[in-house]
Tab-separated table of C-alpha atoms in Angstrom:
chain	number	residue	atom	x	y	z
A	1	UNK	CA	1.267	11.645	-13.171
A	2	UNK	CA	0.621	14.904	-14.746
A	3	UNK	CA	-2.064	17.267	-13.212
A	4	UNK	CA	-5.369	17.131	-15.147
A	5	UNK	CA	-6.142	20.844	-14.607
A	6	UNK	CA	-2.505	21.758	-15.855
A	7	UNK	CA	-3.069	19.792	-18.946
A	8	UNK	CA	-6.466	21.304	-19.738
A	9	UNK	CA	-5.253	24.748	-19.176
A	10	UNK	CA	-2.006	24.394	-20.810
A	11	UNK	CA	-2.583	22.011	-23.617
A	12	UNK	CA	-0.371	23.381	-26.351
A	13	UNK	CA	2.585	23.692	-23.868
A	14	UNK	CA	2.260	20.100	-22.696
A	15	UNK	CA	1.975	18.677	-26.189
A	16	UNK	CA	5.206	20.671	-26.990
A	17	UNK	CA	7.116	19.667	-23.849
A	18	UNK	CA	6.252	16.084	-24.201
A	19	UNK	CA	7.499	16.189	-27.794
A	20	UNK	CA	10.930	16.925	-26.426
A	21	UNK	CA	10.859	13.418	-24.903
A	22	UNK	CA	9.733	12.124	-28.185
A	23	UNK	CA	6.174	11.276	-26.797
A	24	UNK	CA	3.277	12.337	-29.031
A	25	UNK	CA	0.531	13.366	-26.661
A	26	UNK	CA	-2.909	12.614	-28.354
A	27	UNK	CA	-4.549	15.936	-27.679
A	28	UNK	CA	-7.755	15.061	-29.706
A	29	UNK	CA	-8.381	12.104	-27.604
A	30	UNK	CA	-7.578	14.054	-24.462
A	31	UNK	CA	-10.011	16.841	-25.369
A	32	UNK	CA	-12.680	14.239	-26.481
A	33	UNK	CA	-12.563	12.346	-23.208
A	34	UNK	CA	-12.212	15.386	-21.120
A	35	UNK	CA	-15.395	16.912	-22.625
A	36	UNK	CA	-17.288	13.585	-22.330
A	37	UNK	CA	-16.337	13.515	-18.664
A	38	UNK	CA	-17.608	17.017	-18.190
A	39	UNK	CA	-20.759	16.415	-19.900
A	40	UNK	CA	-21.493	13.239	-18.029
A	41	UNK	CA	-20.814	15.043	-14.747
A	42	UNK	CA	-23.313	17.794	-15.873
A	43	UNK	CA	-25.877	15.049	-16.626
A	44	UNK	CA	-25.466	13.480	-13.373
A	45	UNK	CA	-25.754	16.785	-11.622
A	46	UNK	CA	-28.974	17.667	-13.567
A	47	UNK	CA	-30.476	14.282	-12.737
A	48	UNK	CA	-29.666	14.761	-9.025
A	49	UNK	CA	-31.503	18.045	-9.247
A	50	UNK	CA	-34.408	16.575	-10.934
A	51	UNK	CA	-34.603	13.881	-8.188
A	52	UNK	CA	-34.584	16.477	-5.472
A	53	UNK	CA	-37.444	18.381	-7.075
A	54	UNK	CA	-39.404	15.197	-7.859
A	55	UNK	CA	-39.252	14.221	-4.045
A	56	UNK	CA	-41.041	17.423	-3.286
A	57	UNK	CA	-44.118	16.867	-5.651
A	58	UNK	CA	-46.108	14.748	-3.263
A	59	UNK	CA	-47.584	17.724	-1.450
A	60	UNK	CA	-48.493	19.559	-4.778
A	61	UNK	CA	-50.066	16.502	-6.252
A	62	UNK	CA	-52.230	15.862	-3.112
A	63	UNK	CA	-53.148	19.565	-3.324
A	64	UNK	CA	-54.224	19.027	-6.839
A	65	UNK	CA	-56.927	16.453	-5.733
A	66	UNK	CA	-54.812	13.226	-5.891
A	67	UNK	CA	-54.875	10.868	-2.907
A	68	UNK	CA	-51.778	10.563	-0.918
A	69	UNK	CA	-51.318	6.780	-2.134
A	70	UNK	CA	-51.663	8.068	-5.798
A	71	UNK	CA	-49.268	10.956	-5.313
A	72	UNK	CA	-46.622	8.665	-3.736
A	73	UNK	CA	-47.023	6.108	-6.446
A	74	UNK	CA	-46.605	8.808	-9.182
A	75	UNK	CA	-43.539	10.292	-7.442
A	76	UNK	CA	-42.061	6.803	-6.944
A	77	UNK	CA	-42.358	6.082	-10.735
A	78	UNK	CA	-40.730	9.365	-11.601
A	79	UNK	CA	-37.849	8.605	-8.958
A	80	UNK	CA	-37.400	5.047	-10.324
A	81	UNK	CA	-37.009	6.412	-13.873
A	82	UNK	CA	-34.551	9.107	-12.807
A	83	UNK	CA	-32.558	6.661	-10.649
A	84	UNK	CA	-32.246	4.441	-13.566
A	85	UNK	CA	-30.963	7.434	-15.704
A	86	UNK	CA	-28.710	8.490	-12.895
A	87	UNK	CA	-27.142	5.147	-12.607
A	88	UNK	CA	-26.432	5.049	-16.265
A	89	UNK	CA	-25.037	8.673	-16.117
A	90	UNK	CA	-22.847	7.899	-13.197
A	91	UNK	CA	-21.567	4.607	-14.708
A	92	UNK	CA	-20.753	6.545	-17.920
A	93	UNK	CA	-18.897	9.130	-16.005
A	94	UNK	CA	-16.941	6.538	-14.159
A	95	UNK	CA	-15.810	4.586	-17.366
A	96	UNK	CA	-14.765	7.942	-18.949
A	97	UNK	CA	-12.830	8.903	-15.865
A	98	UNK	CA	-11.162	5.575	-15.924
A	99	UNK	CA	-9.984	5.979	-19.550
A	100	UNK	CA	-8.749	9.579	-18.765
A	101	UNK	CA	-6.781	8.322	-15.777
A	102	UNK	CA	-5.332	5.393	-17.987
A	103	UNK	CA	-4.277	8.010	-20.450
A	104	UNK	CA	-2.560	10.014	-17.842
A	105	UNK	CA	-0.961	6.923	-16.323
A	106	UNK	CA	0.540	6.170	-19.737
A	107	UNK	CA	1.827	9.913	-20.225
A	108	UNK	CA	5.413	10.501	-19.186
A	109	UNK	CA	6.642	13.411	-17.081
A	110	UNK	CA	7.234	16.822	-18.560
A	111	UNK	CA	10.929	17.448	-18.958
A	112	UNK	CA	12.615	20.359	-17.193
A	113	UNK	CA	13.473	23.487	-19.233
A	114	UNK	CA	17.060	22.607	-18.392
A	115	UNK	CA	16.893	19.325	-20.287
A	116	UNK	CA	18.784	19.570	-23.839
A	117	UNK	CA	16.911	18.506	-27.063
A	118	UNK	CA	17.824	15.347	-28.540
A	119	UNK	CA	16.605	11.937	-29.680
A	120	UNK	CA	19.009	9.353	-27.999
A	121	UNK	CA	22.037	8.825	-25.771
A	122	UNK	CA	24.319	10.219	-28.483
A	123	UNK	CA	22.691	13.707	-27.839
A	124	UNK	CA	23.319	13.715	-24.030
A	125	UNK	CA	25.569	16.621	-22.904
A	126	UNK	CA	28.705	16.087	-21.020
A	127	UNK	CA	29.005	18.345	-17.967
A	128	UNK	CA	32.485	17.472	-16.859
A	129	UNK	CA	35.077	14.618	-16.297
A	130	UNK	CA	36.851	13.445	-13.215
A	131	UNK	CA	39.952	11.535	-13.132
A	132	UNK	CA	42.311	10.500	-16.040
A	133	UNK	CA	41.981	6.904	-17.405
A	134	UNK	CA	44.898	4.769	-16.794
A	135	UNK	CA	47.567	4.121	-19.416
A	136	UNK	CA	48.436	0.388	-19.454
A	137	UNK	CA	51.754	-0.965	-20.491
A	138	UNK	CA	49.936	-4.057	-21.508
A	139	UNK	CA	46.655	-4.915	-23.298
A	140	UNK	CA	43.981	-4.576	-20.465
A	141	UNK	CA	41.254	-7.373	-20.140
A	142	UNK	CA	37.460	-6.984	-19.525
A	143	UNK	CA	36.057	-8.070	-16.204
A	144	UNK	CA	34.878	-11.315	-17.486
A	145	UNK	CA	38.358	-12.590	-18.733
A	146	UNK	CA	39.761	-11.283	-15.546
A	147	UNK	CA	37.238	-12.826	-13.083
A	148	UNK	CA	37.297	-16.199	-14.986
A	149	UNK	CA	41.167	-16.295	-14.858
A	150	UNK	CA	41.042	-15.796	-11.184
A	151	UNK	CA	38.255	-18.616	-10.982
A	152	UNK	CA	36.243	-16.284	-8.993
A	153	UNK	CA	33.512	-15.236	-11.526
A	154	UNK	CA	31.323	-17.731	-13.583
A	155	UNK	CA	28.682	-16.985	-16.013
A	156	UNK	CA	28.529	-20.806	-16.799
A	157	UNK	CA	27.639	-21.512	-13.228
A	158	UNK	CA	25.171	-18.784	-13.164
A	159	UNK	CA	23.604	-20.113	-16.273
A	160	UNK	CA	23.374	-23.692	-14.773
A	161	UNK	CA	21.565	-22.444	-11.603
A	162	UNK	CA	19.190	-19.908	-13.314
A	163	UNK	CA	19.779	-19.171	-16.910
A	164	UNK	CA	21.580	-16.520	-18.911
A	165	UNK	CA	22.367	-13.095	-17.390
A	166	UNK	CA	23.244	-14.583	-14.064
A	167	UNK	CA	26.607	-14.718	-12.404
A	168	UNK	CA	28.326	-16.456	-9.543
A	169	UNK	CA	31.001	-14.799	-7.632
A	170	UNK	CA	33.322	-16.625	-5.293
A	171	UNK	CA	36.118	-15.902	-2.769
A	172	UNK	CA	37.836	-12.552	-3.174
A	173	UNK	CA	35.455	-11.176	-5.619
A	174	UNK	CA	32.328	-12.109	-3.596
A	175	UNK	CA	33.906	-10.338	-0.606
A	176	UNK	CA	34.985	-7.367	-2.716
A	177	UNK	CA	31.088	-7.117	-3.872
A	178	UNK	CA	30.092	-7.211	-0.184
A	179	UNK	CA	32.830	-4.793	0.843
A	180	UNK	CA	31.639	-2.290	-1.810
A	181	UNK	CA	27.892	-2.467	-0.524
A	182	UNK	CA	29.208	-1.906	3.151
A	183	UNK	CA	31.420	0.989	2.024
A	184	UNK	CA	28.670	2.721	0.067
A	185	UNK	CA	26.209	2.468	2.896
A	186	UNK	CA	28.737	3.713	5.546
A	187	UNK	CA	29.676	6.638	3.276
A	188	UNK	CA	26.041	7.735	2.699
A	189	UNK	CA	24.898	7.276	6.214
A	190	UNK	CA	27.990	8.629	8.017
A	191	UNK	CA	29.078	11.469	5.721
A	192	UNK	CA	26.078	12.430	3.468
A	193	UNK	CA	23.352	12.320	6.271
A	194	UNK	CA	21.184	9.581	4.871
A	195	UNK	CA	18.992	7.201	7.037
A	196	UNK	CA	19.511	3.632	6.191
A	197	UNK	CA	16.354	1.623	5.734
A	198	UNK	CA	15.646	-2.043	4.964
A	199	UNK	CA	12.540	-2.727	2.899
A	200	UNK	CA	10.729	-5.609	1.187
A	201	UNK	CA	12.065	-7.111	-1.868
A	202	UNK	CA	8.673	-8.014	-3.110
A	203	UNK	CA	6.226	-5.151	-4.025
A	204	UNK	CA	2.674	-4.735	-5.043
A	205	UNK	CA	1.115	-3.388	-8.211
A	206	UNK	CA	0.061	-0.172	-6.292
A	207	UNK	CA	3.668	0.542	-5.331
A	208	UNK	CA	4.952	0.071	-8.854
A	209	UNK	CA	2.126	2.369	-10.169
A	210	UNK	CA	3.076	5.082	-7.666
A	211	UNK	CA	6.634	5.377	-8.898
A	212	UNK	CA	5.875	4.944	-12.535
A	213	UNK	CA	6.873	1.293	-13.480
A	214	UNK	CA	3.317	0.360	-14.083
A	215	UNK	CA	1.409	0.173	-16.232
A	216	UNK	CA	4.069	1.376	-18.897
A	217	UNK	CA	7.009	-1.158	-18.048
A	218	UNK	CA	5.185	-4.374	-16.833
A	219	UNK	CA	7.068	-6.452	-19.344
A	220	UNK	CA	10.465	-5.444	-17.724
A	221	UNK	CA	9.245	-6.899	-14.369
A	222	UNK	CA	9.380	-10.125	-12.812
A	223	UNK	CA	5.725	-10.973	-11.726
A	224	UNK	CA	5.143	-13.712	-9.104
A	225	UNK	CA	2.595	-16.497	-9.894
A	226	UNK	CA	0.559	-15.811	-6.803
A	227	UNK	CA	-3.050	-15.030	-5.927
A	228	UNK	CA	-2.167	-11.441	-5.549
A	229	UNK	CA	-0.193	-9.267	-7.968
A	230	UNK	CA	3.282	-9.326	-6.522
A	231	UNK	CA	6.434	-8.527	-8.245
A	232	UNK	CA	10.180	-8.705	-7.535
A	233	UNK	CA	11.480	-5.184	-6.988
A	234	UNK	CA	13.357	-3.725	-9.968
A	235	UNK	CA	14.954	-1.086	-7.800
A	236	UNK	CA	14.844	0.128	-4.313
A	237	UNK	CA	13.447	3.225	-5.585
A	238	UNK	CA	10.010	1.569	-5.516
A	239	UNK	CA	9.705	0.406	-1.989
A	240	UNK	CA	11.747	3.201	-0.614
A	241	UNK	CA	9.583	6.104	-2.157
A	242	UNK	CA	6.443	4.359	-1.427
A	243	UNK	CA	7.295	4.869	2.452
A	244	UNK	CA	5.655	8.268	2.055
A	245	UNK	CA	2.696	7.075	0.027
A	246	UNK	CA	-0.611	8.536	1.360
A	247	UNK	CA	1.280	10.535	3.988
A	248	UNK	CA	1.083	14.168	4.930
A	249	UNK	CA	4.327	15.043	6.185
A	250	UNK	CA	4.900	18.091	8.415
A	251	UNK	CA	7.105	21.243	7.610
A	252	UNK	CA	9.527	19.987	10.264
A	253	UNK	CA	9.917	16.731	8.534
A	254	UNK	CA	10.884	18.326	5.385
A	255	UNK	CA	13.018	21.234	6.800
A	256	UNK	CA	16.071	19.405	5.366
A	257	UNK	CA	14.277	16.815	3.426
A	258	UNK	CA	13.950	13.069	4.047
A	259	UNK	CA	17.012	11.166	2.816
A	260	UNK	CA	17.077	7.367	2.725
A	261	UNK	CA	19.785	4.879	1.704
A	262	UNK	CA	18.893	1.317	1.011
A	263	UNK	CA	20.651	-1.646	-0.183
A	264	UNK	CA	18.628	-4.229	-2.192
A	265	UNK	CA	18.840	-6.761	-4.809
A	266	UNK	CA	17.156	-5.804	-7.999
A	267	UNK	CA	15.323	-7.853	-10.587
A	268	UNK	CA	14.747	-7.012	-14.174
A	269	UNK	CA	13.626	-9.292	-17.132
A	270	UNK	CA	15.308	-6.526	-19.436
A	271	UNK	CA	12.549	-7.285	-22.121
A	272	UNK	CA	13.492	-5.897	-25.474
A	273	UNK	CA	17.348	-5.656	-24.470
A	274	UNK	CA	18.250	-8.904	-26.239
A	275	UNK	CA	21.803	-8.756	-27.627
A	276	UNK	CA	22.997	-5.757	-25.555
A	277	UNK	CA	25.573	-6.437	-22.807
A	278	UNK	CA	24.840	-10.068	-22.625
A	279	UNK	CA	28.644	-10.720	-21.834
A	280	UNK	CA	29.430	-10.281	-18.223
A	281	UNK	CA	27.934	-8.180	-15.196
A	282	UNK	CA	26.733	-4.935	-17.176
A	283	UNK	CA	23.231	-5.925	-17.786
A	284	UNK	CA	21.835	-8.693	-15.421
A	285	UNK	CA	18.536	-10.029	-14.545
A	286	UNK	CA	19.738	-10.006	-10.838
A	287	UNK	CA	21.972	-7.178	-9.554
A	288	UNK	CA	22.443	-5.070	-6.465
A	289	UNK	CA	22.452	-1.277	-5.765
A	290	UNK	CA	22.677	1.223	-2.985
A	291	UNK	CA	19.967	3.447	-3.681
A	292	UNK	CA	19.592	7.138	-2.537
A	293	UNK	CA	16.038	8.546	-2.286
A	294	UNK	CA	15.099	12.122	-1.163
A	295	UNK	CA	11.628	13.595	-0.299
A	296	UNK	CA	11.832	17.395	-0.459
A	297	UNK	CA	9.822	20.594	-0.651
A	298	UNK	CA	9.104	21.572	-4.155
A	299	UNK	CA	11.405	24.772	-3.829
A	300	UNK	CA	14.268	22.531	-2.759
A	301	UNK	CA	14.290	19.886	-5.528
A	302	UNK	CA	16.732	21.439	-8.055
A	303	UNK	CA	19.389	21.866	-5.340
A	304	UNK	CA	18.672	18.409	-3.907
A	305	UNK	CA	19.346	16.827	-7.434
A	306	UNK	CA	22.797	18.545	-7.430
A	307	UNK	CA	23.431	17.413	-3.940
A	308	UNK	CA	22.337	13.739	-4.414
A	309	UNK	CA	24.356	13.261	-7.641
A	310	UNK	CA	27.390	14.726	-5.751
A	311	UNK	CA	27.000	11.979	-3.140
A	312	UNK	CA	26.974	9.333	-5.749
A	313	UNK	CA	30.028	10.931	-7.311
A	314	UNK	CA	31.780	10.877	-3.869
A	315	UNK	CA	31.828	7.163	-4.007
A	316	UNK	CA	33.524	7.017	-7.437
A	317	UNK	CA	35.923	9.631	-6.287
A	318	UNK	CA	36.868	7.824	-3.065
A	319	UNK	CA	37.389	4.582	-5.195
A	320	UNK	CA	39.506	6.669	-7.721
A	321	UNK	CA	37.564	5.633	-10.628
A	322	UNK	CA	37.568	8.043	-13.624
A	323	UNK	CA	34.021	8.979	-14.715
A	324	UNK	CA	32.061	11.679	-16.499
A	325	UNK	CA	28.800	13.309	-15.813
A	326	UNK	CA	26.226	13.853	-18.583
A	327	UNK	CA	22.761	15.495	-18.477
A	328	UNK	CA	20.270	13.429	-20.383
A	329	UNK	CA	18.758	14.767	-23.446
A	330	UNK	CA	14.878	14.666	-23.871
A	331	UNK	CA	14.879	11.554	-26.020
A	332	UNK	CA	17.080	9.559	-23.515
A	333	UNK	CA	15.166	10.891	-20.482
A	334	UNK	CA	13.263	8.182	-18.229
A	335	UNK	CA	9.508	7.943	-18.238
A	336	UNK	CA	8.971	9.529	-14.917
A	337	UNK	CA	11.881	11.864	-14.758
A	338	UNK	CA	11.838	15.606	-15.430
A	339	UNK	CA	15.757	15.923	-15.196
A	340	UNK	CA	18.440	13.214	-14.939
A	341	UNK	CA	22.285	13.211	-14.598
A	342	UNK	CA	24.024	9.907	-15.658
A	343	UNK	CA	27.449	9.123	-14.038
A	344	UNK	CA	29.501	7.001	-16.561
A	345	UNK	CA	32.585	5.183	-15.260
A	346	UNK	CA	35.591	4.426	-17.548
A	347	UNK	CA	35.963	0.819	-18.426
A	348	UNK	CA	39.447	-0.039	-20.008
A	349	UNK	CA	38.038	-3.357	-21.297
A	350	UNK	CA	35.705	-1.642	-23.458
A	351	UNK	CA	37.710	1.481	-23.938
A	352	UNK	CA	34.428	3.423	-23.099
A	353	UNK	CA	32.613	5.214	-20.418
A	354	UNK	CA	29.484	3.309	-19.056
A	355	UNK	CA	26.730	4.271	-16.926
A	356	UNK	CA	26.988	3.325	-13.297
A	357	UNK	CA	24.492	5.763	-11.722
A	358	UNK	CA	21.287	7.650	-12.859
A	359	UNK	CA	20.245	10.532	-10.622
A	360	UNK	CA	16.805	11.952	-11.347
A	361	UNK	CA	14.353	14.786	-10.076
A	362	UNK	CA	10.895	13.737	-10.610
A	363	UNK	CA	9.207	16.788	-9.495
A	364	UNK	CA	5.606	16.002	-8.166
A	365	UNK	CA	4.942	13.476	-10.837
A	366	UNK	CA	5.438	10.418	-8.615
A	367	UNK	CA	4.107	12.350	-5.569
A	368	UNK	CA	0.762	12.903	-7.406
A	369	UNK	CA	0.464	9.210	-8.080
A	370	UNK	CA	1.557	8.310	-4.519
A	371	UNK	CA	-0.576	10.987	-2.886
A	372	UNK	CA	2.691	12.013	-1.051
A	373	UNK	CA	2.245	15.421	0.513
A	374	UNK	CA	3.405	17.846	3.110
A	375	UNK	CA	1.565	20.599	5.076
A	376	UNK	CA	2.847	23.803	3.832
A	377	UNK	CA	2.919	26.200	6.929
A	378	UNK	CA	2.109	29.356	4.608
A	379	UNK	CA	-1.168	28.006	3.541
A	380	UNK	CA	-2.008	25.320	6.149
A	381	UNK	CA	-2.953	22.958	3.285
A	382	UNK	CA	-1.523	19.664	2.061
A	383	UNK	CA	0.592	20.083	-1.097
A	384	UNK	CA	2.583	17.665	-3.144
A	385	UNK	CA	6.214	16.957	-2.373
A	386	UNK	CA	9.000	16.360	-4.893
A	387	UNK	CA	10.760	13.043	-5.089
A	388	UNK	CA	14.419	12.142	-6.282
A	389	UNK	CA	16.477	9.183	-6.360
A	390	UNK	CA	19.771	7.914	-7.840
A	391	UNK	CA	22.189	4.763	-7.701
A	392	UNK	CA	24.778	5.335	-4.956
A	393	UNK	CA	26.064	3.103	-6.728
A	394	UNK	CA	25.096	0.033	-8.858
A	395	UNK	CA	27.285	-2.496	-6.869
A	396	UNK	CA	27.930	-4.982	-9.694
A	397	UNK	CA	28.938	-2.290	-12.249
A	398	UNK	CA	31.297	-0.727	-9.663
A	399	UNK	CA	32.862	-4.199	-9.287
A	400	UNK	CA	33.208	-4.419	-13.131
A	401	UNK	CA	34.943	-0.961	-12.995
A	402	UNK	CA	37.315	-1.946	-10.165
A	403	UNK	CA	38.432	-5.154	-11.845
A	404	UNK	CA	39.243	-3.456	-15.130
A	405	UNK	CA	40.777	-0.167	-13.760
A	406	UNK	CA	42.752	-1.938	-11.051
A	407	UNK	CA	44.086	-4.984	-12.945
A	408	UNK	CA	47.750	-6.029	-13.084
A	409	UNK	CA	49.572	-7.583	-15.910
A	410	UNK	CA	49.565	-10.922	-14.076
A	411	UNK	CA	45.790	-10.896	-13.770
A	412	UNK	CA	45.768	-9.863	-10.015
A	413	UNK	CA	43.438	-6.992	-8.831
A	414	UNK	CA	44.615	-4.267	-6.470
A	415	UNK	CA	42.150	-3.131	-3.852
A	416	UNK	CA	41.519	0.609	-3.727
A	417	UNK	CA	42.774	2.264	-0.576
A	418	UNK	CA	39.249	3.049	0.684
A	419	UNK	CA	38.215	-0.568	0.519
A	420	UNK	CA	41.129	-2.090	2.251
A	421	UNK	CA	39.666	-1.876	5.840
A	422	UNK	CA	36.514	-3.616	4.478
A	423	UNK	CA	38.619	-6.334	3.020
A	424	UNK	CA	40.235	-7.094	6.477
A	425	UNK	CA	43.538	-5.687	5.195
A	426	UNK	CA	43.654	-7.570	1.927
A	427	UNK	CA	45.237	-5.354	-0.668
A	428	UNK	CA	45.372	-7.697	-3.730
A	429	UNK	CA	43.071	-10.401	-5.099
A	430	UNK	CA	44.823	-13.178	-6.718
A	431	UNK	CA	43.950	-16.529	-8.051
């Protein structure tokens, strides 16, 4: 959430920067609500002062010749009227504040000055490429054809059990999926300094609001039909980042930043995405990720984004998968992010680079919603932290990339060298 005072003092700048994201901030509505809130506060304060003065009138009324009972009755009547007006003014201020907060919750983060202009993913800017796409001496297949030919991937069984956009993996592919998860966790915890955490797969509305999924993206979530508002987690970003909600971290805790790695299933209804990537495992209602989350001091977040992105890249490089790194333009930037790098892996079956990881710096946007703070030793006061996260990587999409890049003409799949130990020595998956 954006800082109210910052918006008030820099309204022109806020409107212009949000326009880079394609968001039209309603400045007239904001100014109207802000002015009404200010006036309601003034009215309440004035009535409080009147009440205080009225309480002192008993003595002067008695001195003017009225009895004590008459003076008390007169003052009581005055206080009753003031209290009625004060209650109305307080309620009005509360309602206006609620509308103002609702407006701010629906307002995205301001993009970094480093974010390029653009309206869609076509305007994202490539930073560099790693690895060369393999040249096949046969026509490469996509992952669905490969998996079905091996009899180890079935969308039909997934649809029978749950519905469309679910997949069943078996035998070698199920094991490869598990091996990828373990390899990613081991790499991030043993080589990149992340602390592994295990978190709930069900989250409450407060947690989702804290990271920016609510109220804006409720239609993309799976909400449970329970007494309380529970949701299946759309990404480990939500429960892991909420570990620091309502916390004041010490300077020592943030000396090198907090770094969490977490594997979870993720659940997304993908509302509005009908017709896109419905074939195969690119866009599923249920998928798995190894998520990286960092909590850092404000001055460290830009460097932390570069480091976190590099950690995700290290997985792709270890698996020898060609990819490219792009910085998202304003129009493609996520709601809560101020800057994002996408890593896009090469998929021979599509002859295209496809997203496999998004790594984002949120600045203090999530922290303000979460009230996640640290005590700055220079001021001795609590200040907002900065939060970051990124996929390290999306497990299902990595499996897709392995199938397509390591396929052989006979339909078998060679296991990358880095994964052979996790496959108990198996070097090739065959039907």
